[in-house]
Amino acid sequence: MTEKTRTQPTLRPETLSAQGLGHIAEPYRDIVEPIHLATTYVRDRNGELVGGRLYARDANPAYDQPEALLARLENGWEALLLPSGMAAAQALLQLLKPGERLVVPRSMYWALRSWVRHYTAHLGITLVEYDNASLDSLKAALAGETTRLLWIETPANPTWDVTDIAAASALGHSVGARVVVDSTVATPVLSRPLELGADFVMHSATKYLNGHSDVIAGAVVAREDSEDWQAIRRHRNQGGAILGGFEAWLLLRGMRTLFPRVRTASRSAQAIAEWLDAHPQVIEVRYPGLPGDPNHAVAARQMEGGFGGMLSIRVQGGHAGARRFAGALQLFREATSLGSVESLVEHRAPVEGPGTLCPDDLLRLSIGIEAVEDLIADLAQALDSPHHPPEEYDES
């Protein structure tokens, strides 16, 4: 550690993120972290690993900076990168053994919900569900019984229900549970679950952490070292659930703009939610930033600086009305995913298929960083248009 580093004042997370923790690579002192693609590392004549690396499966230098930055932003002990959000979730869920209990919310990422139901049934794990925003429902789900894992997703996809992390963590810990929070939508810009009592926080880093629709990645952060954390580390090592060096480099690139992206998207989402809430063609707007949203008070207490870039709406005309609206949008792209610089729309019920909990008129909006005036204008013309527009947006 240099003298300059020792005397440096405590930096705000925005600065740490923008500078990627300020690491300068030797010998060329690159302002941008170099890409590390080597899979193995040479020993010296005595057989010593002088570079400190054995094999890139879980020791790629490309992981060092993004993992350290994410751990710092979440105020955690350590972070691990994985090849997808699903891989990050499964790294946590593999802690479960047959006969143990897992408690999950009813509203959660659809692909994970489907996988969890199959996984727990196959292994003989007791699965109990609770209503995301109801502590009474969570108490009933825990039922005073020893529980291995309590899963929280907040805000929850695609209804954006908000769970009180501090209160839910206390309830989970009272029955011996490890508490996991999927904070993909909030990001450490808006909420830090580990500071509110959670044991682990996970992200689909594909979404806001990367923010450019060009990386599939996941991440897990631990509040402290533990046997469970070491088991997760072994799972990544021995199971081979690793991220490529180039993808890790892209992820760090994306995280350097995390704060301005999330804050811009949150401001725009707030303005759009308020505008939609007053539109006669819109039946319902789900966004925790609206004062009338049933989750607003909890969200205001545990989210700082905004309520995220995700909202869902229900429009007049049922399934057909939702399809007509999605098809009429010109600036919003109809695509699966969220959390990037471009705005997206998705008609969720048909995508999720049989067993979906979504109303058939629900549309999920991911707000990007475009001019909010342009986004509102696109929504306005789509709500007023009875016909489908041309396939491509005319940028002339």
Coordinates of C-alpha atoms in Angstrom, one line a residue:
M1 CA 0.0 0.0 0.0
T2 CA 1.4 3.4 -1.0
E3 CA 1.5 6.5 1.1
K4 CA -1.0 8.1 -1.2
T5 CA -3.4 5.2 -0.7
R6 CA -3.0 5.4 3.1
T7 CA -3.8 9.1 3.3
Q8 CA -6.6 9.0 0.7
P9 CA -10.0 10.1 2.1
T10 CA -12.9 7.7 2.2
L11 CA -14.4 7.7 -1.3
R12 CA -18.1 7.6 -2.1
P13 CA -19.4 4.5 -3.9
E14 CA -20.1 6.6 -7.0
T15 CA -16.4 7.3 -7.3
L16 CA -15.3 3.8 -6.5
S17 CA -17.7 2.5 -9.2
A18 CA -16.6 5.1 -11.8
Q19 CA -13.0 4.3 -11.4
G20 CA -13.4 0.5 -11.0
L21 CA -11.7 0.8 -7.5
G22 CA -8.9 2.8 -9.2
H23 CA -6.7 -0.2 -10.0
I24 CA -3.8 0.7 -12.3
A25 CA -2.4 -2.4 -14.0
E26 CA 1.4 -2.9 -14.3
P27 CA 3.7 -2.7 -16.2
Y28 CA 1.9 -0.3 -18.7
R29 CA -0.3 1.5 -16.1
D30 CA -3.4 1.0 -18.2
I31 CA -6.3 3.3 -17.3
V32 CA -8.6 0.5 -18.3
E33 CA -8.2 -3.0 -16.8
P34 CA -6.5 -5.4 -19.3
I35 CA -8.4 -8.5 -20.5
H36 CA -7.1 -11.7 -19.0
L37 CA -7.7 -14.8 -21.2
A38 CA -5.0 -17.2 -20.1
T39 CA -6.3 -20.5 -18.8
T40 CA -3.1 -21.6 -16.9
Y41 CA 0.0 -20.1 -15.4
V42 CA 3.7 -21.1 -15.6
R43 CA 5.7 -22.3 -12.6
D44 CA 9.4 -21.4 -12.0
R45 CA 12.2 -23.9 -12.2
N46 CA 11.5 -24.9 -8.6
G47 CA 7.9 -25.6 -9.3
E48 CA 6.6 -22.5 -7.5
L49 CA 3.6 -20.5 -8.7
V50 CA 5.4 -17.2 -8.5
G51 CA 2.4 -15.4 -10.1
G52 CA 0.1 -16.8 -7.4
R53 CA -2.3 -18.4 -9.9
L54 CA -2.7 -22.1 -10.6
Y55 CA -5.6 -22.4 -13.1
A56 CA -8.1 -20.0 -14.4
R57 CA -11.2 -21.9 -13.6
D58 CA -11.7 -19.9 -10.4
A59 CA -8.5 -17.9 -10.3
N60 CA -8.7 -15.7 -13.4
P61 CA -7.3 -12.2 -12.7
A62 CA -10.2 -10.9 -14.7
Y63 CA -12.4 -11.6 -11.7
D64 CA -10.4 -9.6 -9.2
Q65 CA -11.6 -6.1 -9.8
P66 CA -15.3 -6.7 -10.5
E67 CA -15.6 -9.0 -7.5
A68 CA -13.8 -6.5 -5.3
L69 CA -15.8 -3.6 -6.5
L70 CA -19.2 -5.4 -6.0
A71 CA -18.2 -6.5 -2.5
R72 CA -17.3 -3.0 -1.7
L73 CA -20.5 -1.5 -3.1
E74 CA -22.6 -4.1 -1.2
N75 CA -20.5 -3.6 2.0
G76 CA -19.9 -7.4 2.0
W77 CA -17.1 -9.7 2.9
E78 CA -16.5 -11.1 -0.6
A79 CA -18.1 -11.5 -4.0
L80 CA -18.0 -14.3 -6.6
L81 CA -18.8 -14.0 -10.3
L82 CA -20.7 -16.8 -12.0
P83 CA -21.8 -17.4 -15.6
S84 CA -25.4 -16.3 -15.2
G85 CA -28.0 -15.2 -12.7
M86 CA -29.4 -18.7 -12.6
A87 CA -26.0 -20.1 -11.8
A88 CA -25.6 -17.6 -9.0
A89 CA -29.0 -18.6 -7.6
Q90 CA -28.1 -22.3 -7.9
A91 CA -24.8 -21.8 -6.2
L92 CA -26.8 -20.7 -3.1
L93 CA -29.6 -23.3 -3.4
Q94 CA -27.1 -26.1 -3.5
L95 CA -26.6 -25.5 0.2
L96 CA -29.9 -27.3 0.7
K97 CA -30.0 -31.0 1.7
P98 CA -32.8 -33.4 1.5
G99 CA -35.3 -32.9 4.3
E100 CA -34.5 -29.3 4.8
R101 CA -36.9 -26.3 4.3
L102 CA -36.7 -23.6 1.7
V103 CA -39.1 -20.6 2.0
V104 CA -39.5 -18.5 -1.2
P105 CA -41.8 -15.6 -2.3
R106 CA -44.7 -16.3 -4.7
S107 CA -43.7 -13.5 -7.0
M108 CA -40.2 -14.1 -8.2
Y109 CA -38.2 -14.5 -11.4
W110 CA -40.2 -17.0 -13.4
A111 CA -37.4 -19.2 -14.6
L112 CA -36.0 -19.6 -11.1
R113 CA -39.4 -20.2 -9.6
S114 CA -40.0 -23.1 -12.1
W115 CA -36.5 -24.5 -11.5
V116 CA -36.9 -24.3 -7.7
R117 CA -40.1 -26.3 -7.8
H118 CA -38.5 -29.1 -9.8
Y119 CA -35.3 -29.1 -7.8
T120 CA -36.9 -29.3 -4.4
A121 CA -39.4 -31.9 -5.4
H122 CA -36.6 -34.1 -6.9
L123 CA -34.4 -33.8 -3.7
G124 CA -37.1 -34.1 -1.1
I125 CA -36.7 -30.5 0.1
T126 CA -39.7 -28.9 1.7
L127 CA -40.8 -25.8 -0.3
V128 CA -43.0 -23.2 1.2
E129 CA -44.2 -20.0 -0.4
Y130 CA -45.2 -16.6 1.1
D131 CA -46.7 -13.4 -0.2
N132 CA -43.8 -11.0 -0.9
A133 CA -45.0 -7.9 0.9
S134 CA -46.8 -9.6 3.8
L135 CA -44.8 -10.3 7.0
D136 CA -47.8 -12.2 8.4
S137 CA -47.6 -14.5 5.4
L138 CA -43.9 -15.0 5.9
K139 CA -44.5 -15.8 9.6
A140 CA -47.0 -18.4 8.6
A141 CA -44.6 -19.9 6.0
L142 CA -41.8 -20.1 8.5
A143 CA -44.2 -21.5 11.1
G144 CA -41.5 -21.5 13.8
E145 CA -39.8 -24.5 12.1
T146 CA -36.1 -24.8 11.5
T147 CA -35.5 -23.4 8.0
R148 CA -32.3 -23.7 5.9
L149 CA -32.8 -20.8 3.5
L150 CA -35.2 -17.9 3.2
W151 CA -35.3 -16.3 -0.2
I152 CA -36.3 -12.7 -0.8
E153 CA -36.7 -11.0 -4.1
T154 CA -37.2 -7.2 -3.8
P155 CA -38.5 -5.4 -5.8
A156 CA -40.0 -8.7 -7.2
N157 CA -40.3 -9.4 -10.9
P158 CA -42.8 -8.6 -12.5
T159 CA -45.1 -7.0 -9.9
W160 CA -42.4 -5.1 -8.1
D161 CA -43.7 -6.1 -4.7
V162 CA -41.3 -4.9 -2.0
T163 CA -40.3 -7.1 1.0
D164 CA -39.2 -5.5 4.3
I165 CA -35.6 -6.9 4.3
A166 CA -34.8 -6.0 7.9
A167 CA -38.0 -7.4 9.3
A168 CA -37.9 -10.5 7.1
S169 CA -34.3 -11.2 7.9
A170 CA -35.0 -11.1 11.6
L171 CA -37.9 -13.6 11.1
G172 CA -35.7 -15.8 9.1
H173 CA -32.8 -15.8 11.6
S174 CA -35.3 -16.6 14.4
V175 CA -35.7 -20.1 12.8
G176 CA -32.1 -20.6 11.9
A177 CA -32.4 -19.6 8.2
R178 CA -29.7 -18.1 6.0
V179 CA -31.3 -15.1 4.3
V180 CA -30.7 -14.5 0.6
V181 CA -31.9 -11.4 -1.2
D182 CA -32.1 -11.2 -5.0
S183 CA -31.3 -7.5 -5.4
T184 CA -31.0 -7.5 -9.2
V185 CA -33.5 -4.7 -9.7
A186 CA -32.5 -2.4 -6.8
T187 CA -28.7 -2.8 -7.2
P188 CA -26.4 -1.4 -4.5
V189 CA -27.1 2.0 -5.9
L190 CA -30.6 1.9 -4.3
S191 CA -30.4 -0.8 -1.6
R192 CA -27.8 -2.7 0.3
P193 CA -29.5 -5.8 1.8
L194 CA -26.4 -7.0 3.7
E195 CA -26.6 -3.8 5.8
L196 CA -30.3 -4.7 6.6
G197 CA -29.5 -8.1 7.9
A198 CA -29.4 -10.4 4.9
D199 CA -26.6 -13.0 4.8
F200 CA -26.2 -13.2 1.0
V201 CA -27.2 -10.9 -1.8
M202 CA -27.3 -12.1 -5.4
H203 CA -27.6 -10.4 -8.8
S204 CA -28.3 -11.4 -12.3
A205 CA -25.4 -9.3 -13.4
T206 CA -26.7 -9.5 -16.9
K207 CA -29.1 -6.8 -16.0
Y208 CA -28.2 -3.5 -14.3
L209 CA -24.6 -4.4 -13.1
N210 CA -23.5 -4.8 -16.8
G211 CA -26.3 -2.6 -18.3
H212 CA -25.4 -3.0 -22.0
S213 CA -27.2 -6.2 -23.1
D214 CA -24.0 -7.9 -24.1
V215 CA -23.0 -10.1 -21.1
I216 CA -24.7 -13.0 -19.4
A217 CA -23.3 -13.1 -15.8
G218 CA -24.3 -13.6 -12.2
A219 CA -22.8 -12.7 -8.8
V220 CA -23.2 -13.6 -5.1
V221 CA -21.9 -11.5 -2.2
A222 CA -21.6 -12.7 1.4
R223 CA -21.9 -10.5 4.5
E224 CA -19.2 -12.6 6.3
D225 CA -17.0 -15.6 5.9
S226 CA -18.7 -18.9 6.9
E227 CA -18.8 -22.6 6.2
D228 CA -21.7 -21.9 3.8
W229 CA -19.6 -19.3 1.9
Q230 CA -16.7 -21.7 1.6
A231 CA -19.2 -24.3 0.2
I232 CA -20.3 -21.8 -2.4
R233 CA -16.7 -21.1 -3.3
R234 CA -16.1 -24.9 -3.7
H235 CA -19.3 -25.2 -5.8
R236 CA -17.9 -22.6 -8.3
N237 CA -14.5 -24.3 -8.4
Q238 CA -15.4 -27.9 -8.6
G239 CA -18.7 -27.5 -10.5
G240 CA -17.0 -25.3 -13.1
A241 CA -19.6 -22.5 -13.0
I242 CA -17.2 -19.8 -14.1
L243 CA -17.4 -16.6 -16.2
G244 CA -15.1 -16.1 -19.2
G245 CA -12.3 -13.5 -19.0
F246 CA -13.8 -11.3 -21.7
E247 CA -17.2 -11.3 -20.1
A248 CA -15.7 -10.4 -16.7
W249 CA -13.9 -7.5 -18.4
L250 CA -17.2 -6.3 -20.0
L251 CA -18.9 -6.6 -16.7
L252 CA -16.4 -4.3 -15.0
R253 CA -16.7 -1.9 -17.9
G254 CA -20.5 -1.8 -17.3
M255 CA -20.2 -1.3 -13.5
R256 CA -18.1 1.8 -14.1
T257 CA -21.3 3.6 -15.2
L258 CA -23.7 1.8 -12.8
F259 CA -24.6 4.9 -10.7
P260 CA -25.5 7.3 -13.5
R261 CA -27.4 4.6 -15.4
V262 CA -29.5 3.4 -12.5
R263 CA -30.2 6.9 -11.3
T264 CA -31.2 8.1 -14.7
A265 CA -33.5 5.1 -15.3
S266 CA -35.0 5.5 -11.8
R267 CA -35.8 9.2 -12.4
S268 CA -37.4 8.4 -15.8
A269 CA -39.3 5.5 -14.4
Q270 CA -40.8 7.7 -11.7
A271 CA -41.9 10.3 -14.2
I272 CA -43.3 7.6 -16.6
A273 CA -45.2 5.8 -13.8
E274 CA -46.8 9.1 -12.7
W275 CA -47.8 9.9 -16.3
L276 CA -49.2 6.4 -16.9
D277 CA -51.1 6.5 -13.6
A278 CA -53.1 9.4 -14.8
H279 CA -53.9 7.9 -18.3
P280 CA -57.5 6.7 -18.9
Q281 CA -56.3 3.7 -21.0
V282 CA -54.2 2.3 -18.1
I283 CA -56.0 0.2 -15.5
E284 CA -53.1 -0.2 -13.1
V285 CA -49.5 0.9 -12.6
R286 CA -47.2 -1.2 -10.4
Y287 CA -44.3 0.9 -9.3
P288 CA -43.1 1.3 -5.7
G289 CA -42.2 5.0 -6.2
L290 CA -45.9 5.9 -6.6
P291 CA -47.3 7.2 -3.2
G292 CA -50.4 5.1 -3.8
D293 CA -48.5 1.9 -4.4
P294 CA -49.2 -0.5 -1.5
N295 CA -45.4 -1.1 -1.1
H296 CA -44.4 2.6 -1.2
A297 CA -43.8 3.1 2.5
V298 CA -41.5 0.0 2.9
A299 CA -39.7 0.9 -0.4
A300 CA -39.1 4.5 0.8
R301 CA -37.6 3.2 4.0
Q302 CA -35.1 0.7 2.5
M303 CA -34.3 2.2 -0.9
E304 CA -32.2 5.4 -1.2
G305 CA -32.2 7.8 -4.1
G306 CA -35.0 6.2 -6.2
F307 CA -37.2 3.2 -6.8
G308 CA -35.6 1.5 -9.8
G309 CA -36.2 1.5 -13.5
M310 CA -38.8 -1.3 -13.6
L311 CA -42.6 -0.9 -13.7
S312 CA -45.5 -2.9 -14.9
I313 CA -48.9 -1.8 -16.3
R314 CA -52.2 -3.2 -17.2
V315 CA -54.1 -1.7 -20.1
Q316 CA -57.6 -1.6 -21.3
G317 CA -58.7 -4.5 -23.6
G318 CA -57.3 -7.5 -21.8
H319 CA -54.9 -9.8 -23.7
A320 CA -55.7 -8.2 -27.0
G321 CA -55.3 -4.7 -25.7
A322 CA -51.9 -5.6 -24.2
R323 CA -50.7 -7.1 -27.5
R324 CA -52.0 -4.1 -29.5
F325 CA -50.2 -1.7 -27.1
A326 CA -46.9 -3.6 -27.2
G327 CA -47.0 -3.9 -31.0
A328 CA -47.7 -0.1 -31.4
L329 CA -44.6 1.0 -29.5
Q330 CA -41.9 2.3 -31.7
L331 CA -39.1 3.4 -29.4
F332 CA -39.5 0.7 -26.8
R333 CA -38.2 -2.6 -28.1
E334 CA -40.2 -5.7 -27.4
A335 CA -37.7 -8.1 -25.9
T336 CA -36.9 -10.3 -22.9
S337 CA -34.6 -8.9 -20.2
L338 CA -34.2 -5.7 -18.3
G339 CA -31.8 -3.2 -16.8
S340 CA -29.9 -2.0 -19.9
V341 CA -29.5 1.4 -21.5
E342 CA -32.3 0.8 -24.0
S343 CA -36.0 0.7 -23.0
L344 CA -37.8 -2.6 -23.4
V345 CA -41.4 -3.9 -23.1
E346 CA -42.6 -7.4 -22.6
H347 CA -46.1 -9.0 -22.5
R348 CA -45.3 -11.3 -19.6
A349 CA -48.1 -13.9 -19.4
P350 CA -47.5 -15.4 -22.9
V351 CA -43.8 -15.5 -22.3
E352 CA -44.2 -17.3 -18.9
G353 CA -46.8 -19.7 -20.3
P354 CA -49.0 -22.1 -18.4
G355 CA -49.0 -21.6 -14.6
T356 CA -48.1 -17.9 -14.8
L357 CA -49.3 -15.7 -12.0
C358 CA -49.4 -12.6 -14.3
P359 CA -52.7 -11.2 -15.5
D360 CA -52.9 -11.6 -19.3
D361 CA -52.9 -7.8 -19.8
L362 CA -49.8 -7.1 -17.8
L363 CA -46.9 -5.5 -19.6
R364 CA -43.4 -5.1 -18.1
L365 CA -41.4 -2.0 -18.9
S366 CA -37.7 -1.7 -18.4
I367 CA -36.8 2.0 -18.6
G368 CA -33.5 2.9 -20.1
I369 CA -31.5 6.1 -20.3
E370 CA -33.1 7.7 -23.3
A371 CA -34.8 11.1 -23.0
V372 CA -37.8 10.6 -20.8
E373 CA -39.8 13.0 -23.1
D374 CA -39.3 10.7 -26.0
L375 CA -40.3 7.6 -24.0
I376 CA -43.5 9.2 -22.8
A377 CA -44.3 10.3 -26.4
D378 CA -43.9 6.8 -27.6
L379 CA -46.1 5.4 -24.8
A380 CA -48.7 8.1 -25.6
Q381 CA -48.9 7.3 -29.3
A382 CA -49.1 3.5 -28.6
L383 CA -52.0 4.0 -26.1
D384 CA -53.9 6.1 -28.6
S385 CA -53.1 3.9 -31.6
P386 CA -55.6 1.1 -32.6
H387 CA -53.2 -0.3 -35.2
H388 CA -49.7 -1.8 -35.3
P389 CA -47.0 0.5 -36.7
P390 CA -44.2 -0.4 -39.0
E391 CA -41.8 -3.1 -37.6
E392 CA -38.8 -0.7 -37.3
Y393 CA -38.7 2.7 -35.6
D394 CA -38.0 5.5 -38.0
E395 CA -35.1 7.5 -36.7
S396 CA -35.3 10.2 -39.4

